[in-house]
JSON list of C-alpha atoms in Angstrom, two decimals:
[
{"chain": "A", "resi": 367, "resn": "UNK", "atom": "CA", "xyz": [0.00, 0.00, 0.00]},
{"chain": "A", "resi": 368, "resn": "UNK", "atom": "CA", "xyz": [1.17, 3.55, -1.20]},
{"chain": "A", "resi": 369, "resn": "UNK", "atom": "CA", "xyz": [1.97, 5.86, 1.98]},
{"chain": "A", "resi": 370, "resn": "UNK", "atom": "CA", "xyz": [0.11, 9.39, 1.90]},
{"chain": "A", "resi": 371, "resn": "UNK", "atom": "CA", "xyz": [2.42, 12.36, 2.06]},
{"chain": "A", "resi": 372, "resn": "UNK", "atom": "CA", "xyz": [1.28, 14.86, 4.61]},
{"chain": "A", "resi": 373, "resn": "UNK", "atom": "CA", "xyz": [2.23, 18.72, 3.47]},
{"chain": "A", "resi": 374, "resn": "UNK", "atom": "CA", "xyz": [1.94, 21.77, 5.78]},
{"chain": "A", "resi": 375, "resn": "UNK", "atom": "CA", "xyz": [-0.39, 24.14, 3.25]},
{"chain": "A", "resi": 376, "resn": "UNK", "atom": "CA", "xyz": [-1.72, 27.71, 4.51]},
{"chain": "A", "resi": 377, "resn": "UNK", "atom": "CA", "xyz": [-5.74, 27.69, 5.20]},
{"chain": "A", "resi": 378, "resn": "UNK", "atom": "CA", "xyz": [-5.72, 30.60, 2.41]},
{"chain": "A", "resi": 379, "resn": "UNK", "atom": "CA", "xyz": [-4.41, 28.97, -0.35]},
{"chain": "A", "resi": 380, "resn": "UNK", "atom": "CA", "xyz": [-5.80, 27.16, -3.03]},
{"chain": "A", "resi": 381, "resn": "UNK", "atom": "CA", "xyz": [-4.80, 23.11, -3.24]},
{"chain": "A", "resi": 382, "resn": "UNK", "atom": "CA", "xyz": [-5.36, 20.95, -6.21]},
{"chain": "A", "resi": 383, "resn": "UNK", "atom": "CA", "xyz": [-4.05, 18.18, -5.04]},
{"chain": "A", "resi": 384, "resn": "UNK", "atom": "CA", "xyz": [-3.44, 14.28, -7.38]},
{"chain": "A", "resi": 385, "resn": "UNK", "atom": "CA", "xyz": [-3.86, 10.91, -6.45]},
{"chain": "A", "resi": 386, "resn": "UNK", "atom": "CA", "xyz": [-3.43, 9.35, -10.02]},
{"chain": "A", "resi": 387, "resn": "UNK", "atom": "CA", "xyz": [-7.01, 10.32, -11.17]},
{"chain": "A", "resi": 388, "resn": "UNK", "atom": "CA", "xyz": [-8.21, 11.57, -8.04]},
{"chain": "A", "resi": 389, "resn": "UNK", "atom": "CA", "xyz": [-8.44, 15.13, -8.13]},
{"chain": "A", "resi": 390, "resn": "UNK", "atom": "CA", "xyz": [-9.49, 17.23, -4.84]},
{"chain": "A", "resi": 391, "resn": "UNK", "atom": "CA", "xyz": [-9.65, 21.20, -4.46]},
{"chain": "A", "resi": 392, "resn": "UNK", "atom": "CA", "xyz": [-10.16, 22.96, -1.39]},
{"chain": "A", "resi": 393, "resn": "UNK", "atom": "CA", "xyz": [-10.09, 26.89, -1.18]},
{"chain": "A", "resi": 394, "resn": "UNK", "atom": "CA", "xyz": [-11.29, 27.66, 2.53]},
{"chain": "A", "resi": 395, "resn": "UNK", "atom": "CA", "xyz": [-8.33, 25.88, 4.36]},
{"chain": "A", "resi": 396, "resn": "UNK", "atom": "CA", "xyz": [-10.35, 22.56, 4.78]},
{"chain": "A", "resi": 397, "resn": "UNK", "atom": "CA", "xyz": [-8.67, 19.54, 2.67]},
{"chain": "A", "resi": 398, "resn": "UNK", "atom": "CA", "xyz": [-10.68, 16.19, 2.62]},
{"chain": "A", "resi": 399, "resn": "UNK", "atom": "CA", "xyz": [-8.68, 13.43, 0.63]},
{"chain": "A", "resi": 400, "resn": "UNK", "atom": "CA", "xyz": [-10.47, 10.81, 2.69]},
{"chain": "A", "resi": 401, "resn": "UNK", "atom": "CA", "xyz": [-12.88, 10.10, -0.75]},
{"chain": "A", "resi": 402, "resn": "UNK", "atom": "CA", "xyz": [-9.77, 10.57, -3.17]},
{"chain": "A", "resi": 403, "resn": "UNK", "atom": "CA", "xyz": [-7.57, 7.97, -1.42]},
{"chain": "A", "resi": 404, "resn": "UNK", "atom": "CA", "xyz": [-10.77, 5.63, -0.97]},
{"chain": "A", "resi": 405, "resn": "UNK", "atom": "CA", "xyz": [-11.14, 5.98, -4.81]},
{"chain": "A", "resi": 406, "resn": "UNK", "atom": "CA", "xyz": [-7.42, 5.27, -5.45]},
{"chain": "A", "resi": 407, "resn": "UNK", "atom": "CA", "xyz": [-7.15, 2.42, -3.01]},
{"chain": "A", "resi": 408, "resn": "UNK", "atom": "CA", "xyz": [-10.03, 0.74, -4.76]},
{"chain": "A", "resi": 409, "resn": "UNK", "atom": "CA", "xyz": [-8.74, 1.34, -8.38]},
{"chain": "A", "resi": 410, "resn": "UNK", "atom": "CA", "xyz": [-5.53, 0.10, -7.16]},
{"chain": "A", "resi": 411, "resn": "UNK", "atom": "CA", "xyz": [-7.11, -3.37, -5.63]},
{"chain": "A", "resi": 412, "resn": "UNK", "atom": "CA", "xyz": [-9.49, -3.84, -8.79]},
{"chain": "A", "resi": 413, "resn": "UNK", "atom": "CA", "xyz": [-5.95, -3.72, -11.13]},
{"chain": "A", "resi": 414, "resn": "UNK", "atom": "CA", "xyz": [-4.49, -6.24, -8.37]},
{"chain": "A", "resi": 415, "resn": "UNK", "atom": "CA", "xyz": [-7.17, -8.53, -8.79]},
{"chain": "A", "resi": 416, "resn": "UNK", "atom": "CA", "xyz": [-7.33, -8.55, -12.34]},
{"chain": "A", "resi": 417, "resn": "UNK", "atom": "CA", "xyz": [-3.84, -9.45, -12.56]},
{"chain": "A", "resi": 418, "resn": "UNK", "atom": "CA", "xyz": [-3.88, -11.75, -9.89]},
{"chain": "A", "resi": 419, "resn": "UNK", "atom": "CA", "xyz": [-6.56, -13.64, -11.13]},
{"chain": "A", "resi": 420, "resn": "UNK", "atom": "CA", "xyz": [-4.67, -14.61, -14.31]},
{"chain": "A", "resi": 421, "resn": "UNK", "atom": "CA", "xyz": [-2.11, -15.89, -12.51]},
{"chain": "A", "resi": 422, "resn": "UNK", "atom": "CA", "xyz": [-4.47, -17.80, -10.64]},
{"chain": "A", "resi": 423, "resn": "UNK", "atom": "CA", "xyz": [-5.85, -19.08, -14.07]},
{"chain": "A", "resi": 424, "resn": "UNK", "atom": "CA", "xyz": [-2.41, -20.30, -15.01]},
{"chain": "A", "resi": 425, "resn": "UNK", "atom": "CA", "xyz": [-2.30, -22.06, -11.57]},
{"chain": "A", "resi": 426, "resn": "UNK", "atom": "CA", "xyz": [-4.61, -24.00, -12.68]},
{"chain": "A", "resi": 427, "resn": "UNK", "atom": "CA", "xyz": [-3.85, -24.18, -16.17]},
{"chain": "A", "resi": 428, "resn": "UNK", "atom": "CA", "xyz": [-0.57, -25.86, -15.50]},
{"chain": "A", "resi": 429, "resn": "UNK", "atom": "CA", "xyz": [-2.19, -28.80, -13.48]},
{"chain": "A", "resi": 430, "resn": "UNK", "atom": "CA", "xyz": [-4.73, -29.57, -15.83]},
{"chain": "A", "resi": 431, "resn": "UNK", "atom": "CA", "xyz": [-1.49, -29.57, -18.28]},
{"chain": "A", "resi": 432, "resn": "UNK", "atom": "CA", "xyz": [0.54, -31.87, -16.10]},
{"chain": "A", "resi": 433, "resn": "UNK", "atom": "CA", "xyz": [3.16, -29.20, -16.08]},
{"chain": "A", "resi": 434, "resn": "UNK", "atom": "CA", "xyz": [3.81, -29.03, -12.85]},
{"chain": "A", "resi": 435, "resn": "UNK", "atom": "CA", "xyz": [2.74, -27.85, -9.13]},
{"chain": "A", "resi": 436, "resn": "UNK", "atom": "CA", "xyz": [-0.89, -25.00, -8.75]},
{"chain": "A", "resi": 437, "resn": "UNK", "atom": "CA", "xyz": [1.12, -22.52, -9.26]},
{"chain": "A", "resi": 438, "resn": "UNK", "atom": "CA", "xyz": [1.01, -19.33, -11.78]},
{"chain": "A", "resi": 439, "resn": "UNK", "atom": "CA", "xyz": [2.92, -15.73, -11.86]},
{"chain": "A", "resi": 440, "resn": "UNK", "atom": "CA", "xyz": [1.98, -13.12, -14.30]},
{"chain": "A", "resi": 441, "resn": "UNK", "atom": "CA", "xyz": [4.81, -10.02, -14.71]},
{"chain": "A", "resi": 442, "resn": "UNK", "atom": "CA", "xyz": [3.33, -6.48, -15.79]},
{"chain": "A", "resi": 443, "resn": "UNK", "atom": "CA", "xyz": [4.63, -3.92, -17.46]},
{"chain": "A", "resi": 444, "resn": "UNK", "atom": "CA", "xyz": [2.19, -0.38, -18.02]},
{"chain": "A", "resi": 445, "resn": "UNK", "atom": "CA", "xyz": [-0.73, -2.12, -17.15]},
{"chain": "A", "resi": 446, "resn": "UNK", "atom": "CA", "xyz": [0.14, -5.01, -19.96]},
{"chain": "A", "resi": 447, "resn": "UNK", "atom": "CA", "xyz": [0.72, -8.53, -19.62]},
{"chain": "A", "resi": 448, "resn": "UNK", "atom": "CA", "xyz": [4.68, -9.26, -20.32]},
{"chain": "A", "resi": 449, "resn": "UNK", "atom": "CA", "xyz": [4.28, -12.74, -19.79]},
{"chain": "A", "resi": 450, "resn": "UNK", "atom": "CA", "xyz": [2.11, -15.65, -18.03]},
{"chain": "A", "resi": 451, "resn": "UNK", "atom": "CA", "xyz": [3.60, -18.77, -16.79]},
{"chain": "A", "resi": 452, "resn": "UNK", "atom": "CA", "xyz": [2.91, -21.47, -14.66]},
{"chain": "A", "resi": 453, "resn": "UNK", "atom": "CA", "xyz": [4.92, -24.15, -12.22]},
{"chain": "A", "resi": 454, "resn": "UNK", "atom": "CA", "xyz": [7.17, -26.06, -14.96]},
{"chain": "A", "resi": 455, "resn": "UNK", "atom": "CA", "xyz": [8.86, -28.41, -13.19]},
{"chain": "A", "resi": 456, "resn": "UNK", "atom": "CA", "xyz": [7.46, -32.00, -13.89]},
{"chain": "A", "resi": 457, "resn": "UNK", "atom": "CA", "xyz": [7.58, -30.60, -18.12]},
{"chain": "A", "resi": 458, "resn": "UNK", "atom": "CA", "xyz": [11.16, -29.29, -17.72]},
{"chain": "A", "resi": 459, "resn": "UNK", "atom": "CA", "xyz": [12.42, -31.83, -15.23]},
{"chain": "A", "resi": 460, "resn": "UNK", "atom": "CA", "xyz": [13.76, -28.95, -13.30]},
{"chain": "A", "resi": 461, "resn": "UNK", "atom": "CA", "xyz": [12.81, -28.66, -9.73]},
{"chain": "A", "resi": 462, "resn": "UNK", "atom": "CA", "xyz": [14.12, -24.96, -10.07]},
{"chain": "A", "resi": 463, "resn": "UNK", "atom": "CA", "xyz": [11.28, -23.88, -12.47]},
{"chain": "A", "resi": 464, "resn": "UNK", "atom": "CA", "xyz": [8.52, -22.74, -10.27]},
{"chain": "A", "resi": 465, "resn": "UNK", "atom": "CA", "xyz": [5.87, -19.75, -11.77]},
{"chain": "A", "resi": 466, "resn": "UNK", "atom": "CA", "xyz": [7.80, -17.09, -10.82]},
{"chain": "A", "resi": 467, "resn": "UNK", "atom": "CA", "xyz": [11.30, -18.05, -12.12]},
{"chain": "A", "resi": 468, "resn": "UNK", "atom": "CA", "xyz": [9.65, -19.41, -15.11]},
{"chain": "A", "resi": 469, "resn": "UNK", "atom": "CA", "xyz": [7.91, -15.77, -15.40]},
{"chain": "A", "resi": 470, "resn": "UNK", "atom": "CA", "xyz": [11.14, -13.37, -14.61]},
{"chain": "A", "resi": 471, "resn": "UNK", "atom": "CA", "xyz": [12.86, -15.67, -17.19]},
{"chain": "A", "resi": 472, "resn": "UNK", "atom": "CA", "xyz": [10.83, -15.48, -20.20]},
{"chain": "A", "resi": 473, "resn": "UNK", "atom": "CA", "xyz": [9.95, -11.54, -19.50]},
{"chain": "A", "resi": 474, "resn": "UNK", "atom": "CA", "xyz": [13.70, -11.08, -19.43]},
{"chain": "A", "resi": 475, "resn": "UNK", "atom": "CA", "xyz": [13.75, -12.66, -22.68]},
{"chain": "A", "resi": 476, "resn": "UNK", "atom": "CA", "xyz": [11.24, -11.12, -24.36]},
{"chain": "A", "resi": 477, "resn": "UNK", "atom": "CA", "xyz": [12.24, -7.78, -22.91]},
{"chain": "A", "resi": 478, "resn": "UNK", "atom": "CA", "xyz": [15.92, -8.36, -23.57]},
{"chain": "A", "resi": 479, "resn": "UNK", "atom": "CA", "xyz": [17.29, -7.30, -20.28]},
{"chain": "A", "resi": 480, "resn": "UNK", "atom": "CA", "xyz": [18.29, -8.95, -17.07]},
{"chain": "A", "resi": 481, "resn": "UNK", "atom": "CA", "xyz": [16.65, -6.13, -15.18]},
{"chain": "A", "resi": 482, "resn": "UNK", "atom": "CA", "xyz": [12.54, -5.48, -14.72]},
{"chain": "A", "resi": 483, "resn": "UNK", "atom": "CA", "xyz": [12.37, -2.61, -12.57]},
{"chain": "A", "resi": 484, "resn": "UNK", "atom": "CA", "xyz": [9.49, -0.69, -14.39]},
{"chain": "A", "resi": 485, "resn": "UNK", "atom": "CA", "xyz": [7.82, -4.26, -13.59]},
{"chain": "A", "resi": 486, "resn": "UNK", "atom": "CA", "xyz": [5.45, -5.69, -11.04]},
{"chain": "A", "resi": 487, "resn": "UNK", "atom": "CA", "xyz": [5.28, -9.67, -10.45]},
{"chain": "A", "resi": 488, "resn": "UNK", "atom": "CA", "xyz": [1.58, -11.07, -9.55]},
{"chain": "A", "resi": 489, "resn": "UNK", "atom": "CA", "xyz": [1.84, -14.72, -8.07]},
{"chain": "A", "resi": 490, "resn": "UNK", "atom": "CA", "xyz": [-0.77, -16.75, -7.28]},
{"chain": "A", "resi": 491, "resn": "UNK", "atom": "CA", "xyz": [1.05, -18.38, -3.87]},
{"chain": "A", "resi": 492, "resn": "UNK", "atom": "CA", "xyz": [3.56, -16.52, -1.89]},
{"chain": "A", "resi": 493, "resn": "UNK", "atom": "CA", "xyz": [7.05, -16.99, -2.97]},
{"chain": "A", "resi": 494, "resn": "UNK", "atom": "CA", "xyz": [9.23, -19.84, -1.60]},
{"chain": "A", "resi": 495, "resn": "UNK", "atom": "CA", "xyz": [12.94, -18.28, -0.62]},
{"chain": "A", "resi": 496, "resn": "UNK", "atom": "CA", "xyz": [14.38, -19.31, -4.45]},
{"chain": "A", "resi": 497, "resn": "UNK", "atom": "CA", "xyz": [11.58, -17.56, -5.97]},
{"chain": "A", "resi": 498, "resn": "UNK", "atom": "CA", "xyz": [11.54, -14.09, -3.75]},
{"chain": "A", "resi": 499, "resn": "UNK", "atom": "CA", "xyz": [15.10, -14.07, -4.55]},
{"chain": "A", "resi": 500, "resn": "UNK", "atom": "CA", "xyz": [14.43, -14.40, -8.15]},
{"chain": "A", "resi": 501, "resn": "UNK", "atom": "CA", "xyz": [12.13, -11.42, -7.91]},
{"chain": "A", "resi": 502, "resn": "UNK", "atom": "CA", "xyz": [14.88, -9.40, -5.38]},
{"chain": "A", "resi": 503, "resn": "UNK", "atom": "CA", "xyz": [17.80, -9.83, -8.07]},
{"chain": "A", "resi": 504, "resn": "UNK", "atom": "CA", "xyz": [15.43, -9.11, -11.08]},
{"chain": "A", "resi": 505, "resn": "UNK", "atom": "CA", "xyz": [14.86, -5.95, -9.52]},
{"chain": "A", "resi": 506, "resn": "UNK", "atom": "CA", "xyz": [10.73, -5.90, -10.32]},
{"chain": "A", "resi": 507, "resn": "UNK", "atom": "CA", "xyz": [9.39, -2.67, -8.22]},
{"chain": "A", "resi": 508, "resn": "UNK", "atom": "CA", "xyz": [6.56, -4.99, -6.86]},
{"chain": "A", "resi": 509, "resn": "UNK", "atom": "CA", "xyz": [5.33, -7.73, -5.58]},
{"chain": "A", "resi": 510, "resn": "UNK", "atom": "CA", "xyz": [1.58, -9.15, -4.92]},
{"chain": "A", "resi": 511, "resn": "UNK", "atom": "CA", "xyz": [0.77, -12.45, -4.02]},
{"chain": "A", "resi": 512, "resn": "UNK", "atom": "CA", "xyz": [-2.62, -14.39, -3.20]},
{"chain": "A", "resi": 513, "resn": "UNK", "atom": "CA", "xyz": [-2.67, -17.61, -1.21]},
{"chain": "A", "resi": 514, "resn": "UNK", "atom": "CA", "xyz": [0.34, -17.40, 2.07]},
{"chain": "A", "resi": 515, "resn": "UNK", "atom": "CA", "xyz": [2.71, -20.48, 2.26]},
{"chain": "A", "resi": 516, "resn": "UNK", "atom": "CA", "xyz": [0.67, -22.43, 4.66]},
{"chain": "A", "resi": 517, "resn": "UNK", "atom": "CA", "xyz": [-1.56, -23.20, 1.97]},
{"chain": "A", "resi": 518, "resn": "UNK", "atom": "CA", "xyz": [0.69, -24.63, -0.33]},
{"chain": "A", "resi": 519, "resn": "UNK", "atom": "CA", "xyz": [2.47, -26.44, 3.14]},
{"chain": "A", "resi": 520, "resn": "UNK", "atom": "CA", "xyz": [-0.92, -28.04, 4.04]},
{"chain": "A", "resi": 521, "resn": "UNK", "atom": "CA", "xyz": [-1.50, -30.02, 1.02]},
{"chain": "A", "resi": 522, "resn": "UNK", "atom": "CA", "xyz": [2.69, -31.61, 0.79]},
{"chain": "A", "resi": 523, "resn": "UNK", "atom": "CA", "xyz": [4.95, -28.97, -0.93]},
{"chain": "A", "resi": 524, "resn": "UNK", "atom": "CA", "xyz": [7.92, -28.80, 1.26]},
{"chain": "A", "resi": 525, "resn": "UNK", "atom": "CA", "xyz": [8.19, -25.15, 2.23]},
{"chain": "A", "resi": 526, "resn": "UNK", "atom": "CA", "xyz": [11.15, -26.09, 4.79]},
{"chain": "A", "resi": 527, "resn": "UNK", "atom": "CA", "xyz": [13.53, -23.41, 3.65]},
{"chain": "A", "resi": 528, "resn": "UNK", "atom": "CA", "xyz": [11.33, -20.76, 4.64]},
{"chain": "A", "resi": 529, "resn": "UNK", "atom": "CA", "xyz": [10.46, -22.42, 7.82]},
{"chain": "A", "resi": 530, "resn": "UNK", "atom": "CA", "xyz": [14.25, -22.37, 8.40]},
{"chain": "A", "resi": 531, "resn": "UNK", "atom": "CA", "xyz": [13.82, -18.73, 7.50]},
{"chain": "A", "resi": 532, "resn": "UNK", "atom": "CA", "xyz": [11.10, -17.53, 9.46]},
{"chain": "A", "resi": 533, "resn": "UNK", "atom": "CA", "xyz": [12.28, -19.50, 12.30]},
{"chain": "A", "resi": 534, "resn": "UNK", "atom": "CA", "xyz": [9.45, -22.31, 12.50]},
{"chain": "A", "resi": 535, "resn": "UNK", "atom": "CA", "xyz": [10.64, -25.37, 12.25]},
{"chain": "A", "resi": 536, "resn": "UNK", "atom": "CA", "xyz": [7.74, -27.46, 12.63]},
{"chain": "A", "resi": 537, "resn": "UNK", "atom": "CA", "xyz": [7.54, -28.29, 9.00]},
{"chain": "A", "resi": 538, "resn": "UNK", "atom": "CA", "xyz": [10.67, -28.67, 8.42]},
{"chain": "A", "resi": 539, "resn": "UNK", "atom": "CA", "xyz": [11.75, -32.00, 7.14]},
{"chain": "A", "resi": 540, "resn": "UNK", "atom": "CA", "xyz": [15.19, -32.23, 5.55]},
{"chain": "A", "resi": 541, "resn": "UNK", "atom": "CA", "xyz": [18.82, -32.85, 7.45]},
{"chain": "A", "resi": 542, "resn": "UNK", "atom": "CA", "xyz": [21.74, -31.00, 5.29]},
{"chain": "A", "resi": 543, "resn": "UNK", "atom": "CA", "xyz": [24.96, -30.23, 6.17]},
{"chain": "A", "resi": 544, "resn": "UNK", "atom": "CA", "xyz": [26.05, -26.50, 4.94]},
{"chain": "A", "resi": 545, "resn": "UNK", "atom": "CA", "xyz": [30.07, -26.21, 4.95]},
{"chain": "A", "resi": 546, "resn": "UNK", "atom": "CA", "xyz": [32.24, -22.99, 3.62]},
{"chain": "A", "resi": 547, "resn": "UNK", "atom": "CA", "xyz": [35.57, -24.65, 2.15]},
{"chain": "A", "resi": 548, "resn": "UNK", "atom": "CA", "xyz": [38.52, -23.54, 3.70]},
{"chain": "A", "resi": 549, "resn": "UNK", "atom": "CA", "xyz": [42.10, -23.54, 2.56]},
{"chain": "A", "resi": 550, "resn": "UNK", "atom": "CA", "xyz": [43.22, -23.58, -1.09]},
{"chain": "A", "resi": 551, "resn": "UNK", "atom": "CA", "xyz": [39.54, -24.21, -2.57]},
{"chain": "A", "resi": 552, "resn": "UNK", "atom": "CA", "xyz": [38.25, -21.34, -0.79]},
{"chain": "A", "resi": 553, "resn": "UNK", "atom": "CA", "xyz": [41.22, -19.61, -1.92]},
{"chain": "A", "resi": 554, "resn": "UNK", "atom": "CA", "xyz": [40.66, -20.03, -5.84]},
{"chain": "A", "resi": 555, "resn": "UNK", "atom": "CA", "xyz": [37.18, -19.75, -5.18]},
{"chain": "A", "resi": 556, "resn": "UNK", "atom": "CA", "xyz": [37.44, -16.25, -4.15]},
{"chain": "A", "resi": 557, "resn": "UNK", "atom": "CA", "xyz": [39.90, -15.71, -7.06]},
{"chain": "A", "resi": 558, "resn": "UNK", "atom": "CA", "xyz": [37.43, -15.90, -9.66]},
{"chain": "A", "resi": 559, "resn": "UNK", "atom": "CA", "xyz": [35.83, -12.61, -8.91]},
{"chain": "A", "resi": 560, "resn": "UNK", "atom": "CA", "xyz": [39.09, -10.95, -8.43]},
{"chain": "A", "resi": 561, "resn": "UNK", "atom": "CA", "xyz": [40.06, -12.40, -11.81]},
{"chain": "A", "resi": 562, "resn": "UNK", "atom": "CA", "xyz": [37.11, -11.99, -13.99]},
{"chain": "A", "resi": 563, "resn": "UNK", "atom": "CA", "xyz": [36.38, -8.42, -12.70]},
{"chain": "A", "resi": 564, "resn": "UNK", "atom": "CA", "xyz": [37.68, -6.87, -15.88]},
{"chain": "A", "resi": 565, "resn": "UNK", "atom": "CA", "xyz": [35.96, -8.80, -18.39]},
{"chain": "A", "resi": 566, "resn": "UNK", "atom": "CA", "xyz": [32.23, -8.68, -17.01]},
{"chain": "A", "resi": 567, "resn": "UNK", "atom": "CA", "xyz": [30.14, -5.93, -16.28]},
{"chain": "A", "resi": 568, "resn": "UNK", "atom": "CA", "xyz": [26.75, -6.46, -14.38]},
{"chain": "A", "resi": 569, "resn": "UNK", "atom": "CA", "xyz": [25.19, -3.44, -15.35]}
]
């Protein structure tokens, strides 16, 4: 949700004041935005829920597709559709190509960039760690999700990373050991930034 900046204005002057389409004028010192927020706070959830419901359609669509898990993401550029994608895993026999990776890569394919910050992601299920990380390192401006974690938890899909997390481990179900290398393969490890810095440029 947007945050409302508050401005100091004299009771004399004359205030015409924006909220996207929202338009408000007061001229005798009294401002009421109450019914110009109220508008842009619905407009705002009506364009959530349109997006969001396609990416609940793909949710579904890639089920009855044996594609993979009910899962869907939808990225949006300008109030268009970039792309729509659903959970590919089972098709792609890649357990790394949930919605939203499956989304951020084929928008950053078809926008021919490795950046989407004048995007917004809409995913039908909240993000699992790999896929919010996804979104972070994409850069997309925003983020909306429908159904939390729990829901996807409750019927088998092994959330146990963000349990790990969030600090609840009561779904957590996997025993991995996590070791930094020391000595000389942590050494040339470390070297390959050092020696590649030249030759690649993120941005």
């Amino acid at each position: 949700m947007e945050e409302a900046q508050c401005t100091s204005l004299s009771p004399f002057s004359s205030l015409h004041l924006f909220m996207d389409d929202a338009f408000v004028e007061s001229k005798d010192g009294t401002i009421s935005v109450a019914s110009a927020f109220a508008g842009h706070h619905e407009a705002v959830q009506d364009r959530d829920h349109k997006f969001l419901t396609k990416a609940v359609e793909e949710a579904y669509r890639g089920v009855d597709c044996g594609d993979g898990g009910p899962f869907g993401a939808v990225v949006v550029r300008n109030d268009e559709v970039v792309v729509s994608c659903h959970n590919m895993v089972l098709k792609h026999t890649d357990p790394t190509a949930h919605a939203e990776v499956t989304a951020i890569r084929e928008a950053c394919k078809k926008l021919g960039k490795i950046e989407l910050s004048d995007c917004e992601i809409y995913a039908s299920c909240e993000p699992c760690p790999m896929c919010f990380g996804a979104v972070h390192l994409s850069r997309i401006k925003r983020l909306v999700y429908g159904a939390k974690a729990e829901a996807a938890i409750a019927i088998g899909f092994d959330d146990f990373i963000a349990d790990a997390l969030r600090g609840t481990g009561f779904y957590q179900k996997a025993n991995m050991e996590i070791k930094k290398a020391d000595g000389n393969g942590a050494l040339i490890a470390e070297q390959v930034f050092e020696k590649t810095k030249e030759k690649f440029q993120m941005y």
